[in-house]
Amino acid sequence: MSDLARDAAFMRRALQIAELGWGHTAPNPMVGAVVVAGDEIVGEGYHARYGDAHAEVVALRAANDRARNATVYVTLEPCAHFGKTPPCVDALIAAGVARVVIAARDPSRIARGGAERLRDAGIQVDEGVERDAALELNGPFFNAHASDRPWVTLKLAVSADGAIADPTGIHRWITGPESRAEVHRMRANNDAILIGIGTALADDPELTVRDAMRPRVPPARVVLDRRLRLPTTARLVRSARTSPTIVFADSAHADSAAADALRDESVVVESLDGGLDGVFRTLRARDIRSVLVESGPRLTAALLDESLVDRLVIFQSSLVLGDRAPRAFELAPPGFESSLTGRRIVEQRWFGPDLMTAYALRDVPCSPD
């Protein structure tokens, strides 16, 4: 095995264990670290929860004395500042490691600089191994340092013929339980879940995380409701005291008796007059860095038309719903659906009989490396 292939293999392991922090590290990134002596992994660690020890420190503790003169593979540049924990570069220097391999530089002006500190201490530092995968793992984190809107993932469940609902109006699952469990896992790693009022009225959803590990902070539920039709009897409203709920309405409706009734139930009512772009900027100002959108054709089209989607995730089943069923992209910009054949596929996996495909519609903002 070549040195490059060896480095890539160990970094892929670091990325794999980094994901164990899913849903618990935000607003910090998920980070994994692997300590290698010779060709043997002697210590591993990941950032398990916001405020807890960082991946490098956990891995060094596991390696103990075997960390001396070892190589450490870490998915993000070790921090060089005092935050919730001491600087990771200090721990690496004190452990006497010989080499540190970094997948991506830290975009934070406060935390970055670890690579230079390590080099000043005589430690060899190599960068960029599995960089694209490291950026993809923490898209919301990198985006938060480069944009005033959240990282937006649009999720769609479609039939084999591209439909999103039964044409008879009967409520039925298009995808199987494995796909639905994965959607709950996706919810767990997003700061908010956004739907349109049509979905809210038709399904009366809770938009909570149920079929996955409970996240550190429950995602906020966001409803776009121009005329403020969401009733106070809706499940979203009834649970607003325990799960944050935000409704966006036209300004005339945001200052009304209906709005006051929602606010009495702890629902936050915001103005929709800034359009979709304004919605996302408002959410980002509320420190919401990632949004999962679960939408119908109209909202899907509006988001795509304004280029507000970073990742498009499609779960496609073998179910056939026929020509009369509403299509996921029937209102989307002309040619969008056919353009997917030329889009970069970030991930493709089977969940039971359903095929999940994740498309990159925008690049992850790069760390300055």
Coordinates of N, CA, C and O in Angstrom, one line a residue, residues 196-352:
G196 N -44.2 23.5 4.5 CA -45.2 24.5 4.1 C -46.5 24.2 4.8 O -46.8 23.2 5.4
I197 N -47.4 25.2 4.8 CA -48.7 25.1 5.5 C -49.5 23.9 4.9 O -50.3 23.3 5.6
G198 N -49.4 23.7 3.6 CA -50.1 22.6 3.0 C -49.8 21.2 3.6 O -50.7 20.4 3.9
T199 N -48.5 21.0 3.8 CA -48.1 19.8 4.5 C -48.6 19.8 6.0 O -49.1 18.7 6.5
A200 N -48.6 20.9 6.6 CA -49.0 21.0 8.0 C -50.5 20.7 8.1 O -50.9 20.0 9.1
L201 N -51.3 21.2 7.2 CA -52.8 20.9 7.3 C -53.1 19.5 6.9 O -54.0 18.9 7.5
A202 N -52.4 19.0 5.9 CA -52.8 17.7 5.3 C -52.3 16.6 6.3 O -53.1 15.6 6.4
D203 N -51.2 16.7 6.9 CA -50.6 15.6 7.7 C -50.7 15.8 9.2 O -50.5 14.8 9.9
D204 N -50.8 17.0 9.6 CA -50.8 17.4 11.0 C -49.6 16.7 11.7 O -49.7 15.9 12.7
P205 N -48.4 17.0 11.2 CA -47.2 16.3 11.7 C -46.7 16.8 13.0 O -47.0 18.0 13.4
E206 N -45.8 16.1 13.7 CA -45.2 16.6 14.9 C -43.8 17.1 14.6 O -43.2 17.9 15.3
L207 N -43.1 16.5 13.5 CA -41.8 16.9 13.1 C -40.8 16.8 14.2 O -39.9 17.6 14.4
T208 N -40.9 15.7 15.0 CA -40.0 15.4 16.0 C -39.1 14.2 15.6 O -39.3 13.6 14.5
V209 N -38.0 13.9 16.4 CA -37.1 12.8 16.1 C -37.6 11.6 16.9 O -37.6 11.7 18.2
R210 N -38.0 10.6 16.2 CA -38.6 9.4 17.0 C -37.8 8.1 16.7 O -37.4 7.4 17.6
D211 N -37.6 7.8 15.4 CA -36.9 6.6 15.0 C -35.4 6.7 14.9 O -34.8 6.1 14.1
A212 N -34.8 7.5 15.8 CA -33.4 7.7 15.8 C -33.0 8.1 17.2 O -33.8 8.5 18.0
M213 N -31.7 8.1 17.4 CA -31.2 8.6 18.7 C -31.6 10.1 19.0 O -31.4 10.9 18.1
R214 N -32.1 10.4 20.1 CA -32.5 11.7 20.5 C -31.4 12.7 20.4 O -30.3 12.5 21.0
P215 N -31.5 13.8 19.7 CA -30.4 14.8 19.6 C -30.2 15.6 20.9 O -31.1 15.6 21.7
R216 N -29.1 16.2 21.0 CA -28.8 17.0 22.2 C -29.8 18.1 22.3 O -30.3 18.4 23.4
V217 N -30.2 18.8 21.2 CA -31.2 19.8 21.2 C -32.2 19.5 20.2 O -31.9 19.2 19.0
P218 N -33.5 19.4 20.5 CA -34.5 19.1 19.5 C -34.6 20.1 18.4 O -34.5 21.3 18.7
P219 N -34.7 19.7 17.2 CA -34.8 20.7 16.1 C -36.0 21.6 16.2 O -37.1 21.1 16.6
A220 N -35.9 22.8 15.9 CA -37.1 23.7 15.8 C -37.9 23.3 14.6 O -37.4 22.8 13.6
R221 N -39.2 23.5 14.8 CA -40.2 23.2 13.7 C -40.6 24.5 13.1 O -41.0 25.5 13.8
V222 N -40.5 24.6 11.7 CA -40.7 25.9 11.0 C -41.8 25.7 10.0 O -41.8 24.7 9.2
V223 N -42.8 26.5 10.0 CA -44.0 26.4 9.0 C -44.1 27.7 8.3 O -44.1 28.8 8.9
L224 N -44.1 27.6 6.9 CA -44.4 28.8 6.1 C -45.9 28.9 5.9 O -46.5 28.0 5.2
D225 N -46.5 29.9 6.5 CA -48.0 29.9 6.6 C -48.4 31.4 6.3 O -48.7 32.1 7.2
R226 N -48.4 31.7 5.0 CA -48.6 33.1 4.6 C -49.9 33.7 5.2 O -49.9 34.9 5.7
R227 N -51.0 33.0 5.2 CA -52.3 33.5 5.7 C -52.6 33.1 7.1 O -53.7 33.3 7.6
L228 N -51.6 32.5 7.8 CA -51.7 32.0 9.2 C -53.0 31.1 9.4 O -53.9 31.4 10.2
R229 N -52.9 30.0 8.7 CA -54.1 29.1 8.7 C -53.8 27.9 9.7 O -54.7 27.1 10.0
L230 N -52.6 27.9 10.3 CA -52.3 26.8 11.3 C -53.2 26.9 12.5 O -53.1 27.9 13.2
P231 N -54.0 25.9 12.8 CA -54.9 26.0 13.9 C -54.2 25.7 15.3 O -53.2 25.1 15.3
T232 N -54.7 26.3 16.3 CA -54.1 26.1 17.6 C -54.3 24.6 18.1 O -53.6 24.2 19.0
T233 N -55.1 23.9 17.4 CA -55.3 22.4 17.7 C -54.2 21.5 17.0 O -54.2 20.3 17.3
A234 N -53.4 22.1 16.2 CA -52.4 21.3 15.4 C -51.4 20.8 16.4 O -51.1 21.4 17.4
R235 N -50.9 19.6 16.1 CA -49.9 19.0 17.0 C -48.6 19.9 17.2 O -48.0 19.9 18.2
L236 N -48.3 20.6 16.1 CA -47.1 21.5 16.2 C -47.3 22.5 17.2 O -46.4 22.9 17.9
V237 N -48.5 23.0 17.3 CA -48.9 24.1 18.3 C -49.0 23.5 19.7 O -48.4 24.1 20.6
R238 N -49.6 22.4 19.8 CA -49.8 21.8 21.1 C -48.5 21.4 21.8 O -48.5 21.3 23.0
S239 N -47.5 21.1 21.0 CA -46.2 20.7 21.6 C -45.2 21.9 21.5 O -44.0 21.6 21.8
A240 N -45.6 23.1 21.2 CA -44.6 24.2 21.1 C -44.0 24.6 22.4 O -42.9 25.2 22.3
R241 N -44.5 24.3 23.5 CA -43.9 24.6 24.8 C -42.6 23.8 25.1 O -41.8 24.2 25.8
T242 N -42.6 22.6 24.4 CA -41.4 21.7 24.6 C -40.5 21.6 23.4 O -39.3 21.3 23.5
S243 N -41.1 21.9 22.2 CA -40.3 21.8 21.0 C -40.5 23.2 20.3 O -41.6 23.5 19.9
P244 N -39.4 23.9 20.1 CA -39.6 25.3 19.5 C -40.3 25.2 18.2 O -40.0 24.4 17.3
T245 N -41.2 26.1 18.0 CA -42.0 26.2 16.8 C -42.1 27.6 16.3 O -42.4 28.5 17.0
I246 N -41.7 27.8 15.0 CA -41.7 29.1 14.4 C -42.6 29.1 13.2 O -42.5 28.2 12.3
V247 N -43.5 30.1 13.1 CA -44.4 30.2 11.9 C -44.1 31.6 11.2 O -44.0 32.6 11.9
F248 N -44.0 31.5 9.9 CA -43.7 32.7 9.1 C -45.0 33.0 8.4 O -45.6 32.2 7.7
A249 N -45.5 34.3 8.5 CA -46.7 34.7 7.9 C -46.5 36.1 7.3 O -45.6 36.8 7.7
D250 N -47.4 36.5 6.4 CA -47.4 37.9 5.9 C -47.6 38.8 7.0 O -48.2 38.5 8.0
S251 N -47.0 40.0 6.9 CA -47.0 41.0 8.0 C -48.4 41.3 8.5 O -48.6 41.5 9.7
A252 N -49.4 41.3 7.6 CA -50.8 41.7 8.0 C -51.3 40.6 8.9 O -52.1 40.9 9.8
H253 N -50.9 39.3 8.7 CA -51.4 38.2 9.5 C -50.5 38.0 10.7 O -51.0 37.5 11.8
A254 N -49.2 38.4 10.6 CA -48.3 38.3 11.8 C -48.7 39.2 12.9 O -48.3 39.0 14.1
D255 N -49.5 40.2 12.6 CA -50.0 41.1 13.7 C -51.5 41.0 13.7 O -52.2 41.9 13.3
S256 N -52.0 39.9 14.2 CA -53.5 39.7 14.2 C -53.8 38.8 15.4 O -53.0 38.4 16.2
A257 N -55.1 38.7 15.6 CA -55.6 37.8 16.7 C -55.2 36.4 16.6 O -54.9 35.7 17.6
A258 N -55.1 35.9 15.3 CA -54.7 34.5 15.1 C -53.2 34.4 15.5 O -52.8 33.4 16.1
A259 N -52.4 35.4 15.2 CA -51.0 35.3 15.6 C -50.9 35.4 17.2 O -50.1 34.6 17.7
D260 N -51.7 36.2 17.8 CA -51.7 36.3 19.3 C -52.1 34.9 19.9 O -51.5 34.5 20.9
A261 N -53.0 34.3 19.3 CA -53.5 33.0 19.8 C -52.3 31.9 19.7 O -52.1 31.1 20.6
L262 N -51.6 32.0 18.6 CA -50.4 31.1 18.5 C -49.3 31.5 19.5 O -48.7 30.6 20.1
R263 N -49.1 32.7 19.6 CA -48.1 33.2 20.6 C -48.4 32.8 22.0 O -47.6 32.5 22.8
D264 N -49.7 32.8 22.3 CA -50.2 32.3 23.6 C -49.8 30.9 23.9 O -49.7 30.4 25.1
E265 N -49.6 30.1 22.8 CA -49.2 28.7 22.9 C -47.7 28.5 22.8 O -47.2 27.4 22.6
S266 N -47.0 29.6 22.9 CA -45.5 29.6 22.8 C -44.9 29.4 21.4 O -43.8 29.1 21.2
V267 N -45.8 29.6 20.4 CA -45.3 29.6 19.0 C -44.7 31.0 18.7 O -45.3 32.0 19.0
V268 N -43.6 31.0 18.0 CA -43.0 32.3 17.6 C -43.5 32.6 16.2 O -43.5 31.8 15.3
V269 N -44.1 33.8 16.0 CA -44.6 34.2 14.7 C -43.7 35.3 14.1 O -43.5 36.3 14.8
E270 N -43.2 35.0 12.9 CA -42.3 36.0 12.2 C -42.9 36.4 10.9 O -43.8 35.8 10.4
S271 N -42.4 37.5 10.4 CA -42.9 38.1 9.1 C -42.3 37.3 7.9 O -41.0 37.1 7.9
L272 N -43.1 37.0 7.0 CA -42.7 36.4 5.7 C -42.4 37.3 4.6 O -42.0 37.0 3.5
D273 N -42.5 38.6 4.9 CA -42.4 39.6 3.8 C -41.1 39.7 3.1 O -41.0 40.1 2.0
G274 N -40.0 39.1 3.7 CA -38.7 39.1 3.1 C -38.5 37.9 2.1 O -37.4 37.8 1.6
G275 N -39.6 37.2 1.9 CA -39.5 36.0 1.0 C -38.7 34.9 1.6 O -38.3 34.9 2.8
L276 N -38.5 33.9 0.8 CA -37.7 32.7 1.3 C -36.3 33.0 1.8 O -35.9 32.5 2.8
D277 N -35.7 33.9 1.0 CA -34.3 34.3 1.4 C -34.4 35.0 2.8 O -33.5 34.7 3.7
G278 N -35.4 35.8 3.0 CA -35.5 36.5 4.3 C -35.8 35.5 5.4 O -35.4 35.6 6.6
V279 N -36.6 34.4 5.1 CA -36.9 33.4 6.1 C -35.6 32.7 6.6 O -35.3 32.6 7.8
F280 N -34.7 32.4 5.6 CA -33.5 31.7 6.0 C -32.5 32.6 6.8 O -31.8 32.2 7.7
R281 N -32.5 33.9 6.4 CA -31.7 34.9 7.1 C -32.2 35.1 8.5 O -31.4 35.2 9.5
T282 N -33.5 35.1 8.7 CA -34.1 35.2 10.0 C -33.7 34.0 10.9 O -33.3 34.1 12.0
L283 N -33.8 32.8 10.3 CA -33.5 31.6 11.0 C -32.0 31.6 11.4 O -31.6 31.2 12.5
R284 N -31.1 32.0 10.5 CA -29.7 32.1 10.8 C -29.4 33.1 11.9 O -28.6 32.8 12.8
A285 N -30.1 34.2 11.9 CA -30.0 35.2 13.0 C -30.4 34.6 14.3 O -30.0 35.0 15.4
R286 N -31.2 33.5 14.3 CA -31.7 32.8 15.5 C -30.7 31.7 15.8 O -31.0 30.8 16.7
D287 N -29.5 31.7 15.2 CA -28.5 30.7 15.4 C -28.9 29.3 14.9 O -28.4 28.3 15.4
I288 N -29.8 29.3 13.9 CA -30.1 28.0 13.3 C -29.2 27.9 12.1 O -29.3 28.7 11.1
R289 N -28.3 26.9 12.1 CA -27.3 26.7 11.1 C -27.6 25.7 10.0 O -26.9 25.6 9.0
S290 N -28.6 24.8 10.3 CA -28.9 23.8 9.3 C -30.4 23.6 9.3 O -31.0 23.5 10.4
V291 N -31.0 23.4 8.1 CA -32.4 23.3 8.0 C -32.7 22.1 7.1 O -32.2 22.0 6.0
L292 N -33.6 21.2 7.5 CA -34.1 20.1 6.7 C -35.5 20.5 6.2 O -36.4 20.7 7.0
V293 N -35.6 20.6 4.9 CA -36.9 20.9 4.3 C -37.6 19.7 3.8 O -37.1 18.9 3.1
E294 N -38.9 19.5 4.3 CA -39.7 18.4 3.8 C -41.0 19.0 3.1 O -41.9 19.5 3.8
S295 N -40.9 19.1 1.8 CA -41.9 19.9 1.1 C -42.7 19.2 0.0 O -42.3 18.2 -0.4
G296 N -43.7 19.9 -0.4 CA -44.5 19.5 -1.6 C -43.9 20.2 -2.9 O -42.9 21.0 -2.8
P297 N -44.6 20.0 -4.0 CA -44.1 20.6 -5.3 C -44.0 22.1 -5.3 O -43.0 22.6 -5.9
R298 N -44.9 22.8 -4.7 CA -44.8 24.3 -4.7 C -43.6 24.9 -4.0 O -42.9 25.7 -4.5
L299 N -43.4 24.4 -2.8 CA -42.3 24.9 -2.0 C -41.0 24.4 -2.6 O -40.0 25.2 -2.6
T300 N -41.0 23.2 -3.1 CA -39.8 22.6 -3.7 C -39.4 23.5 -4.9 O -38.2 23.9 -5.1
A301 N -40.4 23.9 -5.7 CA -40.1 24.7 -6.9 C -39.6 26.1 -6.5 O -38.6 26.6 -7.1
A302 N -40.2 26.7 -5.5 CA -39.7 28.0 -5.0 C -38.3 28.0 -4.5 O -37.5 28.9 -4.8
L303 N -37.9 27.0 -3.8 CA -36.6 26.9 -3.2 C -35.6 26.7 -4.3 O -34.5 27.3 -4.4
L304 N -35.9 25.8 -5.3 CA -35.0 25.6 -6.4 C -34.9 26.8 -7.3 O -33.8 27.1 -7.8
D305 N -36.0 27.5 -7.5 CA -36.0 28.7 -8.4 C -35.1 29.8 -7.8 O -34.4 30.5 -8.6
E306 N -35.0 29.9 -6.5 CA -34.2 30.9 -5.9 C -32.8 30.4 -5.5 O -32.0 31.1 -4.8
S307 N -32.5 29.1 -5.9 CA -31.2 28.5 -5.6 C -30.8 28.5 -4.1 O -29.7 28.9 -3.7
L308 N -31.8 28.1 -3.3 CA -31.6 28.2 -1.9 C -31.3 26.8 -1.3 O -31.3 26.6 0.0
V309 N -31.1 25.8 -2.1 CA -30.9 24.4 -1.6 C -29.4 24.0 -1.8 O -28.9 24.2 -2.9
D310 N -28.8 23.5 -0.7 CA -27.4 23.0 -0.8 C -27.4 21.6 -1.1 O -26.5 21.1 -1.9
R311 N -28.2 20.8 -0.5 CA -28.3 19.3 -0.8 C -29.7 18.9 -1.1 O -30.6 19.3 -0.3
L312 N -29.8 18.1 -2.1 CA -31.1 17.5 -2.5 C -31.0 16.0 -2.2 O -30.2 15.3 -2.8
V313 N -31.9 15.5 -1.3 CA -31.9 14.1 -1.0 C -33.2 13.5 -1.4 O -34.3 13.9 -0.9
I314 N -33.1 12.5 -2.3 CA -34.3 11.8 -2.8 C -34.3 10.4 -2.4 O -33.4 9.6 -2.7
F315 N -35.4 10.0 -1.8 CA -35.7 8.6 -1.5 C -36.7 8.1 -2.5 O -37.8 8.6 -2.5
Q316 N -36.3 7.1 -3.3 CA -37.2 6.7 -4.4 C -37.5 5.2 -4.2 O -36.7 4.3 -4.0
S317 N -38.8 4.9 -4.2 CA -39.3 3.6 -3.9 C -39.7 2.9 -5.3 O -39.6 3.5 -6.3
S318 N -40.1 1.7 -5.2 CA -40.5 0.9 -6.4 C -42.0 1.1 -6.7 O -42.5 0.6 -7.7
L319 N -42.7 1.8 -5.8 CA -44.1 2.1 -6.0 C -44.4 2.9 -7.2 O -43.7 3.8 -7.5
V320 N -45.5 2.5 -7.9 CA -45.9 3.3 -9.1 C -47.3 3.9 -8.8 O -48.2 3.2 -8.4
L321 N -47.4 5.2 -8.9 CA -48.6 5.9 -8.6 C -49.4 6.4 -9.8 O -50.6 6.9 -9.6
G322 N -48.9 6.4 -11.0 CA -49.6 6.7 -12.1 C -49.6 8.2 -12.6 O -49.0 9.0 -11.9
D323 N -50.1 8.4 -13.8 CA -50.0 9.7 -14.4 C -50.7 10.8 -13.7 O -50.3 12.0 -13.8
R324 N -51.7 10.5 -12.9 CA -52.5 11.6 -12.3 C -51.9 12.0 -10.9 O -52.4 13.0 -10.4
A325 N -50.9 11.3 -10.5 CA -50.3 11.7 -9.2 C -49.4 12.9 -9.3 O -48.8 13.1 -10.3
P326 N -49.4 13.8 -8.3 CA -48.6 15.0 -8.4 C -47.1 14.6 -8.4 O -46.7 13.8 -7.6
R327 N -46.3 15.3 -9.2 CA -44.9 15.1 -9.4 C -44.1 16.0 -8.5 O -44.4 17.1 -8.3
A328 N -43.0 15.5 -8.0 CA -42.1 16.2 -7.1 C -41.6 17.5 -7.8 O -41.5 18.5 -7.2
F329 N -41.3 17.4 -9.1 CA -40.7 18.6 -9.8 C -41.6 19.2 -10.8 O -41.1 19.8 -11.8
E330 N -42.9 19.0 -10.7 CA -43.8 19.5 -11.7 C -43.8 21.0 -11.8 O -44.2 21.5 -12.9
L331 N -43.5 21.7 -10.8 CA -43.5 23.2 -10.8 C -42.1 23.7 -10.8 O -41.9 24.9 -10.7
A332 N -41.1 22.8 -10.8 CA -39.7 23.3 -10.7 C -39.2 24.0 -11.9 O -39.9 23.9 -13.0
P333 N -38.1 24.7 -11.9 CA -37.6 25.4 -13.1 C -37.4 24.4 -14.2 O -37.1 23.3 -14.0
P334 N -37.7 24.8 -15.5 CA -37.6 24.0 -16.6 C -36.3 23.3 -16.7 O -35.2 24.0 -16.6
G335 N -36.3 22.0 -16.9 CA -35.0 21.3 -17.1 C -34.4 20.9 -15.8 O -33.3 20.2 -15.9
F336 N -34.9 21.2 -14.7 CA -34.2 20.9 -13.4 C -34.1 19.4 -13.2 O -33.0 18.9 -12.9
E337 N -35.2 18.7 -13.4 CA -35.1 17.3 -13.1 C -34.1 16.5 -14.0 O -33.4 15.7 -13.6
S338 N -34.1 16.9 -15.3 CA -33.2 16.2 -16.2 C -31.8 16.6 -15.9 O -30.8 15.9 -16.2
S339 N -31.6 17.8 -15.3 CA -30.2 18.3 -15.0 C -29.6 17.4 -13.9 O -28.3 17.5 -13.7
L340 N -30.4 16.7 -13.2 CA -29.8 15.9 -12.0 C -28.8 14.9 -12.5 O -27.9 14.4 -11.8
T341 N -29.0 14.4 -13.8 CA -28.0 13.4 -14.3 C -26.6 14.0 -14.4 O -25.7 13.2 -14.3
G342 N -26.5 15.3 -14.4 CA -25.1 15.9 -14.4 C -24.7 16.4 -13.1 O -23.6 17.0 -13.0
R343 N -25.5 16.3 -12.1 CA -25.1 16.8 -10.8 C -24.2 15.8 -10.0 O -24.3 14.6 -10.2
R344 N -23.3 16.3 -9.2 CA -22.5 15.5 -8.4 C -23.3 14.7 -7.3 O -24.1 15.3 -6.6
I345 N -23.1 13.4 -7.3 CA -23.8 12.6 -6.3 C -22.9 12.5 -5.1 O -21.8 12.0 -5.2
V346 N -23.4 13.0 -3.9 CA -22.6 13.0 -2.7 C -22.6 11.6 -2.1 O -21.7 11.1 -1.6
E347 N -23.8 11.0 -2.1 CA -24.0 9.7 -1.5 C -25.1 8.9 -2.2 O -26.1 9.6 -2.6
Q348 N -25.0 7.6 -2.3 CA -26.1 6.8 -2.8 C -26.2 5.5 -2.0 O -25.2 4.8 -2.0
R349 N -27.3 5.2 -1.4 CA -27.4 4.0 -0.6 C -28.8 3.4 -0.7 O -29.8 4.2 -1.0
W350 N -28.9 2.2 -0.4 CA -30.2 1.5 -0.3 C -30.7 1.5 1.1 O -29.9 1.2 2.0
F351 N -31.9 1.8 1.3 CA -32.6 1.6 2.6 C -33.8 0.7 2.4 O -34.8 1.1 1.9
G352 N -33.6 -0.5 2.7 CA -34.6 -1.5 2.3 C -34.7 -1.6 0.8 O -33.7 -1.6 0.1

